[in-house]
PDB file of C-alpha atoms in Angstrom:
ATOM      1  CA  UNK A   1      14.332   1.183  30.932  1.00 57.00           C
ATOM      2  CA  UNK A   2      14.006   0.761  27.183  1.00 70.00           C
ATOM      3  CA  UNK A   3      11.293   2.788  25.492  1.00 82.00           C
ATOM      4  CA  UNK A   4       9.787   0.925  22.530  1.00 94.00           C
ATOM      5  CA  UNK A   5       8.028   2.769  19.714  1.00 96.00           C
ATOM      6  CA  UNK A   6       5.862   1.482  16.878  1.00 97.00           C
ATOM      7  CA  UNK A   7       6.421   2.976  13.420  1.00 98.00           C
ATOM      8  CA  UNK A   8       3.981   3.426  10.539  1.00 98.00           C
ATOM      9  CA  UNK A   9       5.689   4.157   7.199  1.00 98.00           C
ATOM     10  CA  UNK A  10       3.299   5.809   4.758  1.00 98.00           C
ATOM     11  CA  UNK A  11       3.296   9.068   2.827  1.00 97.00           C
ATOM     12  CA  UNK A  12      -0.502   9.408   2.533  1.00 96.00           C
ATOM     13  CA  UNK A  13      -2.511   7.227   4.899  1.00 97.00           C
ATOM     14  CA  UNK A  14      -3.287   8.534   8.379  1.00 97.00           C
ATOM     15  CA  UNK A  15      -1.042   7.137  11.077  1.00 97.00           C
ATOM     16  CA  UNK A  16      -2.868   4.832  13.504  1.00 97.00           C
ATOM     17  CA  UNK A  17      -3.053   5.823  17.161  1.00 96.00           C
ATOM     18  CA  UNK A  18      -0.061   4.600  19.158  1.00 96.00           C
ATOM     19  CA  UNK A  19       2.335   4.746  16.196  1.00 97.00           C
ATOM     20  CA  UNK A  20       5.029   7.217  15.235  1.00 97.00           C
ATOM     21  CA  UNK A  21       4.522   8.320  11.617  1.00 98.00           C
ATOM     22  CA  UNK A  22       7.372   8.065   9.125  1.00 98.00           C
ATOM     23  CA  UNK A  23       6.433   9.877   5.935  1.00 98.00           C
ATOM     24  CA  UNK A  24       9.566   8.933   4.001  1.00 98.00           C
ATOM     25  CA  UNK A  25      12.046   6.062   3.777  1.00 98.00           C
ATOM     26  CA  UNK A  26      14.743   8.302   5.265  1.00 98.00           C
ATOM     27  CA  UNK A  27      12.571   9.144   8.301  1.00 98.00           C
ATOM     28  CA  UNK A  28      11.850   5.463   8.835  1.00 98.00           C
ATOM     29  CA  UNK A  29      15.524   4.469   8.617  1.00 98.00           C
ATOM     30  CA  UNK A  30      16.404   7.212  11.114  1.00 97.00           C
ATOM     31  CA  UNK A  31      13.798   5.902  13.556  1.00 97.00           C
ATOM     32  CA  UNK A  32      15.140   2.362  13.147  1.00 97.00           C
ATOM     33  CA  UNK A  33      18.677   3.629  13.778  1.00 96.00           C
ATOM     34  CA  UNK A  34      17.829   5.736  16.814  1.00 95.00           C
ATOM     35  CA  UNK A  35      14.976   3.864  18.531  1.00 95.00           C
ATOM     36  CA  UNK A  36      13.904   0.441  19.667  1.00 96.00           C
ATOM     37  CA  UNK A  37      11.048  -0.429  17.296  1.00 97.00           C
ATOM     38  CA  UNK A  38       8.497  -3.002  18.379  1.00 97.00           C
ATOM     39  CA  UNK A  39       6.105  -2.997  15.419  1.00 97.00           C
ATOM     40  CA  UNK A  40       6.814  -1.636  11.939  1.00 98.00           C
ATOM     41  CA  UNK A  41       4.158  -1.316   9.243  1.00 98.00           C
ATOM     42  CA  UNK A  42       5.518  -0.741   5.742  1.00 98.00           C
ATOM     43  CA  UNK A  43       4.171   0.973   2.659  1.00 98.00           C
ATOM     44  CA  UNK A  44       6.029   0.596  -0.640  1.00 98.00           C
ATOM     45  CA  UNK A  45       5.193   3.652  -2.760  1.00 97.00           C
ATOM     46  CA  UNK A  46       6.212   6.829  -0.928  1.00 97.00           C
ATOM     47  CA  UNK A  47       5.681   9.500  -3.547  1.00 94.00           C
ATOM     48  CA  UNK A  48       6.757  10.121  -7.104  1.00 94.00           C
ATOM     49  CA  UNK A  49      10.546  10.098  -7.423  1.00 95.00           C
ATOM     50  CA  UNK A  50      11.043   9.339  -3.716  1.00 97.00           C
ATOM     51  CA  UNK A  51      12.847   6.322  -2.251  1.00 97.00           C
ATOM     52  CA  UNK A  52      10.387   3.516  -1.547  1.00 98.00           C
ATOM     53  CA  UNK A  53       9.806   1.044   1.261  1.00 98.00           C
ATOM     54  CA  UNK A  54      12.355  -1.315  -0.267  1.00 98.00           C
ATOM     55  CA  UNK A  55      15.063   1.159   0.800  1.00 98.00           C
ATOM     56  CA  UNK A  56      13.962   0.609   4.408  1.00 98.00           C
ATOM     57  CA  UNK A  57      14.036  -3.167   3.942  1.00 98.00           C
ATOM     58  CA  UNK A  58      17.521  -2.976   2.418  1.00 98.00           C
ATOM     59  CA  UNK A  59      18.702  -0.947   5.412  1.00 98.00           C
ATOM     60  CA  UNK A  60      17.278  -3.466   7.908  1.00 98.00           C
ATOM     61  CA  UNK A  61      18.928  -6.370   6.088  1.00 98.00           C
ATOM     62  CA  UNK A  62      22.322  -4.647   5.688  1.00 98.00           C
ATOM     63  CA  UNK A  63      22.394  -3.323   9.270  1.00 98.00           C
ATOM     64  CA  UNK A  64      20.799  -6.460  10.722  1.00 97.00           C
ATOM     65  CA  UNK A  65      18.455  -4.154  12.636  1.00 96.00           C
ATOM     66  CA  UNK A  66      14.932  -5.537  12.770  1.00 98.00           C
ATOM     67  CA  UNK A  67      11.842  -4.672  14.803  1.00 98.00           C
ATOM     68  CA  UNK A  68      10.028  -7.468  16.642  1.00 97.00           C
ATOM     69  CA  UNK A  69       7.099  -7.448  14.200  1.00 98.00           C
ATOM     70  CA  UNK A  70       6.812  -6.295  10.584  1.00 98.00           C
ATOM     71  CA  UNK A  71       3.559  -5.864   8.667  1.00 98.00           C
ATOM     72  CA  UNK A  72       3.343  -4.900   5.000  1.00 98.00           C
ATOM     73  CA  UNK A  73       0.272  -2.747   4.365  1.00 97.00           C
ATOM     74  CA  UNK A  74       1.112  -1.479   0.869  1.00 97.00           C
ATOM     75  CA  UNK A  75      -1.379  -1.718  -1.978  1.00 96.00           C
ATOM     76  CA  UNK A  76       1.468  -2.410  -4.432  1.00 97.00           C
ATOM     77  CA  UNK A  77       1.454  -6.152  -5.161  1.00 97.00           C
ATOM     78  CA  UNK A  78       4.934  -6.146  -6.678  1.00 97.00           C
ATOM     79  CA  UNK A  79       6.321  -3.972  -3.870  1.00 97.00           C
ATOM     80  CA  UNK A  80       4.729  -6.221  -1.238  1.00 98.00           C
ATOM     81  CA  UNK A  81       6.190  -9.341  -2.820  1.00 98.00           C
ATOM     82  CA  UNK A  82       9.689  -7.891  -3.175  1.00 98.00           C
ATOM     83  CA  UNK A  83       9.814  -6.536   0.388  1.00 98.00           C
ATOM     84  CA  UNK A  84       8.373  -9.728   1.852  1.00 98.00           C
ATOM     85  CA  UNK A  85      10.799 -12.018   0.020  1.00 98.00           C
ATOM     86  CA  UNK A  86      13.852  -9.978   1.018  1.00 98.00           C
ATOM     87  CA  UNK A  87      12.736  -9.805   4.656  1.00 98.00           C
ATOM     88  CA  UNK A  88      11.751 -13.474   4.791  1.00 98.00           C
ATOM     89  CA  UNK A  89      15.189 -14.571   3.567  1.00 98.00           C
ATOM     90  CA  UNK A  90      17.104 -12.301   5.953  1.00 97.00           C
ATOM     91  CA  UNK A  91      15.141 -11.803   9.168  1.00 98.00           C
ATOM     92  CA  UNK A  92      16.132 -13.487  12.411  1.00 97.00           C
ATOM     93  CA  UNK A  93      13.799 -16.192  13.724  1.00 97.00           C
ATOM     94  CA  UNK A  94      12.436 -13.965  16.494  1.00 97.00           C
ATOM     95  CA  UNK A  95      10.980 -11.456  13.993  1.00 98.00           C
ATOM     96  CA  UNK A  96       7.312 -11.915  13.134  1.00 98.00           C
ATOM     97  CA  UNK A  97       6.776 -11.076   9.444  1.00 98.00           C
ATOM     98  CA  UNK A  98       3.219 -10.679   8.122  1.00 98.00           C
ATOM     99  CA  UNK A  99       2.466 -10.131   4.442  1.00 97.00           C
ATOM    100  CA  UNK A 100      -0.658  -8.045   5.102  1.00 97.00           C
ATOM    101  CA  UNK A 101      -1.853  -5.041   7.100  1.00 97.00           C
ATOM    102  CA  UNK A 102      -2.144  -5.297  10.878  1.00 97.00           C
ATOM    103  CA  UNK A 103      -5.315  -6.938  12.146  1.00 96.00           C
ATOM    104  CA  UNK A 104      -7.778  -4.713  13.953  1.00 96.00           C
ATOM    105  CA  UNK A 105      -7.119  -6.329  17.341  1.00 95.00           C
ATOM    106  CA  UNK A 106      -3.407  -5.520  17.175  1.00 94.00           C
ATOM    107  CA  UNK A 107      -4.160  -1.929  16.153  1.00 95.00           C
ATOM    108  CA  UNK A 108      -6.488  -1.693  19.165  1.00 95.00           C
ATOM    109  CA  UNK A 109      -3.897  -3.179  21.549  1.00 94.00           C
ATOM    110  CA  UNK A 110      -1.303  -0.657  20.405  1.00 94.00           C
ATOM    111  CA  UNK A 111      -3.769   2.243  20.563  1.00 93.00           C
ATOM    112  CA  UNK A 112      -4.572   1.228  24.133  1.00 92.00           C
ATOM    113  CA  UNK A 113      -0.873   0.823  25.059  1.00 83.00           C
ATOM    114  CA  UNK A 114      -1.288  -2.878  25.761  1.00 61.00           C
ATOM    115  CA  UNK A 115       1.159  -4.361  23.221  1.00 56.00           C
ATOM    116  CA  UNK A 116       4.836  -4.527  24.223  1.00 49.00           C
TER     117      UNK A 116
END
């Protein structure tokens, strides 16, 4: 049996229910390396002088290791655009890529353990 987790990368925002928090790019990459990730929500800015969400995107592209769904919830317009473009060009067809935060209904499904 494969256990699927959902990961929320953000250094400041509270982690939604049903997600595993990753507070740094390194934590997020480790989770992607070690776990089966169903849904990943990405922030770009992760603290002054710290690696950003683009480091996570670069890892996914180089390792060809993608979750089933990727949402980009960052408030950084330039970071959002850069991450989205790199993912869009490199992701396999089965990966759902959304250039915005998760809709409320998906957050509710995950919080209620309904989403697979």
